[in-house]
GROMACS .gro file of C-alpha atoms in nm:
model
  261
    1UNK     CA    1   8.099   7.834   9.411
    2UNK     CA    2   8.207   7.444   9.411
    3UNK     CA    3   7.834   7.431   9.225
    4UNK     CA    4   8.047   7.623   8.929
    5UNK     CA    5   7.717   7.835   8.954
    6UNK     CA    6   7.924   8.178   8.843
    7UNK     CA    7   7.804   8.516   9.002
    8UNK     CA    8   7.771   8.788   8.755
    9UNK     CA    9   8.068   8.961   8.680
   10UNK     CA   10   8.304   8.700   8.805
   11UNK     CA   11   8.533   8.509   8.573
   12UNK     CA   12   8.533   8.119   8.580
   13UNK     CA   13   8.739   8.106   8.264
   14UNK     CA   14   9.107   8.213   8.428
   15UNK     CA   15   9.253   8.046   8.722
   16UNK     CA   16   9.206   8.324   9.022
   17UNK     CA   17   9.458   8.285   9.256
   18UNK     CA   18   9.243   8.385   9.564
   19UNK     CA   19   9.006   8.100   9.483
   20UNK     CA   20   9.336   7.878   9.434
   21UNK     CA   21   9.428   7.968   9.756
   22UNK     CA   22   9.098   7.900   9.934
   23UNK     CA   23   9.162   7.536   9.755
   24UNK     CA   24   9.468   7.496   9.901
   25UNK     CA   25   9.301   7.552  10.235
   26UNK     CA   26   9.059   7.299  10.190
   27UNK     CA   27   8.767   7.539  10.128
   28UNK     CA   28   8.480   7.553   9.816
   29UNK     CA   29   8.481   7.863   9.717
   30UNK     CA   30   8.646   7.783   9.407
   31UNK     CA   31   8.616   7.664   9.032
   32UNK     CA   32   8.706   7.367   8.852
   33UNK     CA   33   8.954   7.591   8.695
   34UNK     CA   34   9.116   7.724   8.964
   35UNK     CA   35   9.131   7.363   9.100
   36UNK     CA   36   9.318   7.217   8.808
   37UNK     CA   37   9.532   7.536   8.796
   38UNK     CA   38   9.594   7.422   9.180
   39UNK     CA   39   9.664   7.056   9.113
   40UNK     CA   40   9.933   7.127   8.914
   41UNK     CA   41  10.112   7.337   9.166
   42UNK     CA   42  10.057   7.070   9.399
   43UNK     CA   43  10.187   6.789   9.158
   44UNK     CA   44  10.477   6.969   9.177
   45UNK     CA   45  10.532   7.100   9.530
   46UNK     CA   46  10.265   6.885   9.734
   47UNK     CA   47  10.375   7.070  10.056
   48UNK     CA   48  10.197   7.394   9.918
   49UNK     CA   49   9.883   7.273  10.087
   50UNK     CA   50  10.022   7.250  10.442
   51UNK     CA   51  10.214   7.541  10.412
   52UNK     CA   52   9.893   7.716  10.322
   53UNK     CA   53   9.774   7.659  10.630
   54UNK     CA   54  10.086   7.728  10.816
   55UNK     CA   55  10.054   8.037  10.668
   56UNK     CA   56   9.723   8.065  10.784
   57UNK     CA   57   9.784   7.972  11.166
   58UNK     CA   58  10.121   8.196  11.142
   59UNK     CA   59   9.871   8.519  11.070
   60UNK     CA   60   9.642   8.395  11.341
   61UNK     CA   61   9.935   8.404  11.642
   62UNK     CA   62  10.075   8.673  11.508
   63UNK     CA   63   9.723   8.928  11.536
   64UNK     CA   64   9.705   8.711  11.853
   65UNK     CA   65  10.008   8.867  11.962
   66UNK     CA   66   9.955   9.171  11.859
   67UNK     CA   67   9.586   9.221  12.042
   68UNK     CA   68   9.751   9.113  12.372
   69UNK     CA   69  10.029   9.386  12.344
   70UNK     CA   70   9.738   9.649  12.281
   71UNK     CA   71   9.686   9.661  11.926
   72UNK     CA   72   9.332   9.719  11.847
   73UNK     CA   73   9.337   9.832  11.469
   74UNK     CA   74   9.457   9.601  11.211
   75UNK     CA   75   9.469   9.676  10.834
   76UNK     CA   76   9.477   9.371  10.658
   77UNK     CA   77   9.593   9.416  10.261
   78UNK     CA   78   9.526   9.121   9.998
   79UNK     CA   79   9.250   8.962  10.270
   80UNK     CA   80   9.174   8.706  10.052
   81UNK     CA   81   8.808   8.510  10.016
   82UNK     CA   82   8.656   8.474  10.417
   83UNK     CA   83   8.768   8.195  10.536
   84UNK     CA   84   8.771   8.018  10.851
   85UNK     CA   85   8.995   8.237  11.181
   86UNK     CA   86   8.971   8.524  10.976
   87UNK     CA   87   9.168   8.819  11.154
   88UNK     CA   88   8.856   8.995  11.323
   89UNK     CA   89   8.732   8.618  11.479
   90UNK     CA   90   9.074   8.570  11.637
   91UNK     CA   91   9.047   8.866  11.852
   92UNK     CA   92   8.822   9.109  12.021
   93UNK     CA   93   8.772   9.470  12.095
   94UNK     CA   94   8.934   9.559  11.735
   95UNK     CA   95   8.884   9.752  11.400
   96UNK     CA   96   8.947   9.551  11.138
   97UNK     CA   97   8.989   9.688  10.798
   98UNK     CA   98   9.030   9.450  10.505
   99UNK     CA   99   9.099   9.550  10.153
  100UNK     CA  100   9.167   9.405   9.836
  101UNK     CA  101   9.116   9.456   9.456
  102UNK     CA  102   8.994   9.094   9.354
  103UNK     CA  103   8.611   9.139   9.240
  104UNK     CA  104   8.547   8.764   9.330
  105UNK     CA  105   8.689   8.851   9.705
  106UNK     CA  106   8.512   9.214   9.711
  107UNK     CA  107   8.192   9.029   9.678
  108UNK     CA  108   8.226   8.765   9.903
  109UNK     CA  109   8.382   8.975  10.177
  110UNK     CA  110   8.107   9.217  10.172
  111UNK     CA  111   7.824   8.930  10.109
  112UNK     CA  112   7.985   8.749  10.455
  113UNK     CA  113   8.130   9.045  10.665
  114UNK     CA  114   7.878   9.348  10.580
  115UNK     CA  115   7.731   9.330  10.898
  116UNK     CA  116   8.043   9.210  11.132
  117UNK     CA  117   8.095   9.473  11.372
  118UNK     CA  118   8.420   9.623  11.405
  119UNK     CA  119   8.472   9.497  11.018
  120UNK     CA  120   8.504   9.717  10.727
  121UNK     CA  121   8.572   9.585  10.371
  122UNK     CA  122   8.751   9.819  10.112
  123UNK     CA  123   8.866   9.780   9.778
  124UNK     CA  124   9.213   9.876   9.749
  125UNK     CA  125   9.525   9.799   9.579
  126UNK     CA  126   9.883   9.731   9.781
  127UNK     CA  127  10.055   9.923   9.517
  128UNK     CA  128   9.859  10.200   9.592
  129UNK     CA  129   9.944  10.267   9.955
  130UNK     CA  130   9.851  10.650   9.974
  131UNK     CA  131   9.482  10.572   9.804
  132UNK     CA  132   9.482  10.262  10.052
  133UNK     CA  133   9.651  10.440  10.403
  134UNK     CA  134   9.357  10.745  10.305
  135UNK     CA  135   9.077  10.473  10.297
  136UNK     CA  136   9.180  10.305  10.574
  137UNK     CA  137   9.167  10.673  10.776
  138UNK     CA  138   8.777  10.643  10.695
  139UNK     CA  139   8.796  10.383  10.984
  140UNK     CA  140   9.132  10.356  11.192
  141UNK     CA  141   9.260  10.629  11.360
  142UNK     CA  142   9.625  10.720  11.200
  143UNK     CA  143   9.746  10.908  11.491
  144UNK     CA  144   9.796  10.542  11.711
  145UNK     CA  145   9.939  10.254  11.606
  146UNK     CA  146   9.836  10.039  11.336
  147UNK     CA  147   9.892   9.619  11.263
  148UNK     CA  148   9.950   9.626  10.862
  149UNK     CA  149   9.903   9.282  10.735
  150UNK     CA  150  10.044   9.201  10.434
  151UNK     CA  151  10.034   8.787  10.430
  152UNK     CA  152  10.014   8.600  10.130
  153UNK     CA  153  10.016   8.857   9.886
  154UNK     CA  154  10.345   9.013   9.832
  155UNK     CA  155  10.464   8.735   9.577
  156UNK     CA  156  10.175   8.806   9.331
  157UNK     CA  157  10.406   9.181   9.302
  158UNK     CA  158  10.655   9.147   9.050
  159UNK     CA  159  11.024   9.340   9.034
  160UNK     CA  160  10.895   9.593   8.818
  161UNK     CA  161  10.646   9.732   9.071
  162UNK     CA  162  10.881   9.744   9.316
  163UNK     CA  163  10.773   9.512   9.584
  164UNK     CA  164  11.063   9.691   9.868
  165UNK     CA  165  10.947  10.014   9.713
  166UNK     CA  166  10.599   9.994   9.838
  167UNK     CA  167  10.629   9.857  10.153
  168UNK     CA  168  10.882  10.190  10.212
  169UNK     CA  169  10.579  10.395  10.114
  170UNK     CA  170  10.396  10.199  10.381
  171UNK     CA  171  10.622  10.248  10.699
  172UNK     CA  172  10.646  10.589  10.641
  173UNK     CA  173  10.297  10.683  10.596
  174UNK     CA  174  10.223  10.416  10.940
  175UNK     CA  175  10.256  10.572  11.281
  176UNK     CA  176  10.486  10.522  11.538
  177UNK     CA  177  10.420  10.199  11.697
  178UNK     CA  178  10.251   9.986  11.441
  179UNK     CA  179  10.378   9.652  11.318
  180UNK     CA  180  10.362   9.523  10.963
  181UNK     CA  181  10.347   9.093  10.964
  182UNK     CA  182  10.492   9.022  10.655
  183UNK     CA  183  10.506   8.677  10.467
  184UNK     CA  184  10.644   8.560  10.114
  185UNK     CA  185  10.763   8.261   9.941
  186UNK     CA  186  11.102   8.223   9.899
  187UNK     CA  187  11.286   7.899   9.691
  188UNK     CA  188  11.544   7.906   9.860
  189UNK     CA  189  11.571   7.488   9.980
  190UNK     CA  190  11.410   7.425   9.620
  191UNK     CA  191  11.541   7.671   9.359
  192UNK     CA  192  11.436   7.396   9.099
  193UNK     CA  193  11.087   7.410   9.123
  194UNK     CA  194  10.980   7.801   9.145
  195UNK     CA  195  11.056   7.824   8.777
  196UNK     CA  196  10.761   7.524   8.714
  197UNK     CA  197  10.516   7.687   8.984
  198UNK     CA  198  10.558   8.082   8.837
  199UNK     CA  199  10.446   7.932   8.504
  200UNK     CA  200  10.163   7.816   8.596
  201UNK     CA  201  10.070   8.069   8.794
  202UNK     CA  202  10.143   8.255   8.450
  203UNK     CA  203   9.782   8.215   8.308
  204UNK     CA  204   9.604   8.258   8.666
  205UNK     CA  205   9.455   8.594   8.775
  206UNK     CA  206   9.822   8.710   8.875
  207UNK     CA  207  10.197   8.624   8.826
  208UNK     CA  208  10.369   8.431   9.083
  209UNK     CA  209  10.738   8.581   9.186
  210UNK     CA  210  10.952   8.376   9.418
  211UNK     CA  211  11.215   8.578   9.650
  212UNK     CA  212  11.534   8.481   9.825
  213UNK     CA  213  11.591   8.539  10.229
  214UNK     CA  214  11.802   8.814  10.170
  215UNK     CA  215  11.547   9.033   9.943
  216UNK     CA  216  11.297   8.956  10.224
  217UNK     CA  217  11.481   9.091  10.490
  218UNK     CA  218  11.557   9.398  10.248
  219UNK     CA  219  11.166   9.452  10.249
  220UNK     CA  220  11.183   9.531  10.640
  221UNK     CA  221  11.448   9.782  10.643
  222UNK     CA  222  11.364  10.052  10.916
  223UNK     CA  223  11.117   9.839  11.086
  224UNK     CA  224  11.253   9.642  11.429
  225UNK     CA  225  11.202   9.225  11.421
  226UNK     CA  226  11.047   9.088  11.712
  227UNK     CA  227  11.134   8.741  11.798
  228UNK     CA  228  11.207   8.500  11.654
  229UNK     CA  229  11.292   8.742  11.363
  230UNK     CA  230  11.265   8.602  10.991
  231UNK     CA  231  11.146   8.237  10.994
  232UNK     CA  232  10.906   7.979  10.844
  233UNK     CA  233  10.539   8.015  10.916
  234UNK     CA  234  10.564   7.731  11.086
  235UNK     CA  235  10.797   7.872  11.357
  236UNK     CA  236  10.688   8.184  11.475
  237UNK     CA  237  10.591   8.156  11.787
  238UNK     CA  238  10.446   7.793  11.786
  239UNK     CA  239  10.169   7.718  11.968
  240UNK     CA  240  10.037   7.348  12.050
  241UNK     CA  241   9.811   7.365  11.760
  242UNK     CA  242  10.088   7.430  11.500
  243UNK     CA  243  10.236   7.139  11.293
  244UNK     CA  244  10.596   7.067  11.359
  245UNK     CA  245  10.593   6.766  11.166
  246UNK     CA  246  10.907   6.728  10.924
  247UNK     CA  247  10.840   6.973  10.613
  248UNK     CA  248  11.034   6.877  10.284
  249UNK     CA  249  11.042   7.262  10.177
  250UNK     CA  250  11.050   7.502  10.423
  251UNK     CA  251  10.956   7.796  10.178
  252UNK     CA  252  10.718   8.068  10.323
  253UNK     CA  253  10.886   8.307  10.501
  254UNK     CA  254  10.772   8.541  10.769
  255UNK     CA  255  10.789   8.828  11.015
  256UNK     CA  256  10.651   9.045  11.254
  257UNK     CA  257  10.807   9.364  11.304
  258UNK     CA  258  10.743   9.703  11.484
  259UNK     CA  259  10.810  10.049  11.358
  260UNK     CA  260  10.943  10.232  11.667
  261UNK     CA  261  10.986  10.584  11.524
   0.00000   0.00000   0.00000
């Protein structure tokens, strides 16, 4: 899409913050108005490019993990555009189900991972998790444990829909044994700036809501953490790939957490 050659029925007029994302990563699968939306995020906070890929190498470790203790279904909500150590290339012997409600990432998923095997590509909605949980049972089995992924995504929910709400719904419609790895930006070492950053994200594709630790941790109510509990990306279970270098805003939160019951 860096051609700004626009697929029909896809948008190249509002910022779309999947594509935003995928600039933030250092991918083309964008517009030049999602990359001006994008620059001035990063004017702002130029750390939000690292800590997209922080985010990024946080999801791979944590399916990583996951696979090795036996998982082999993973639902992955809010997928985002294909990109480079996508869930189902990180692991083996798995079902991977990805869903999301973005035309521009419906269309590229299916385009790139039609034909994966062991990949199925839905269109679903995260605040719809009993029309989502009855799509996924197309695929996964419900009756053994399930990885839900929700990375990325829950800060384009705002208060009104109920963000804890939903993810409620979630664990109680998962089997025992699943996980849910759960990310979200949180201002809490720069209050100043989320203010700036939700307005621009104010006339993109979705609104941008910034969340303290404590409403975080609220969101995982009933599940168990595994260790090291709620941290930045960046320090969940480091590997010798991750970047430890000094951060000015350590912002994106994260967890991994099982649901025993």
């Amino acid at each position: 899409m860096s051609s700004e050659r626009v697929p029909p029925g896809i948008s190249a007029v509002v910022p779309n913050v999947a594509r935003m994302y995928d600039y933030y990563l250092g991918g083309k699968d964008n517009f030049e108005v999602d990359r001006r939306a994008a620059e001035k995020v990063l004017a702002l906070i130029p750390e939000v490019r690292g800590d997209a890929r922080n985010s990024r190498a946080f999801l791979q470790r944590a399916v990583r993990h996951l696979r090795q203790s036996g998982v082999d279904q993973f639902l992955d909500i809010g997928s985002g555009l294909p990109t480079a150590g996508h869930v189902h290339e990180v692991i083996d012997g798995a079902e991977v189900v990805y869903v999301d409600n973005d035309p521009v990432v419906l269309t590229h998923s299916r385009a790139l991972l039609g034909h994966s095997p062991g990949v199925t590509v839905q269109e679903g909605d995260l605040r719809e998790p009993e029309k989502v949980m009855a799509g996924a049972a197309q695929v996964l089995d419900l009756e053994r444990p399930v990885a839900l992924l929700v990375v990325s995504l829950l800060h384009f929910i705002t208060d009104a829909e109920d963000p804890g709400g939903i993810i409620r719904r979630y664990r109680d419609l998962l089997p025992a044994g699943s996980h849910l790895v759960l990310t979200h930006v949180a201002p809490d070492t720069m209050p100043q700036k989320a203010g700036e950053v939700s307005a621009v994200y104010r006339n993109a594709s979705s609104p941008f809501t910034t969340r303290r630790r404590d409403v975080f941790e609220s969101f995982l109510e009933g599940f168990e953490l595994l260790d090291p509990g709620i941290v930045n990306t960046r320090e969940w279970r480091p590997d010798a790939t991750t970047d430890r270098s000094s951060v000015k805003g350590d912002y994106h939160l994260c967890a991994v957490a099982a649901k025993r019951s």
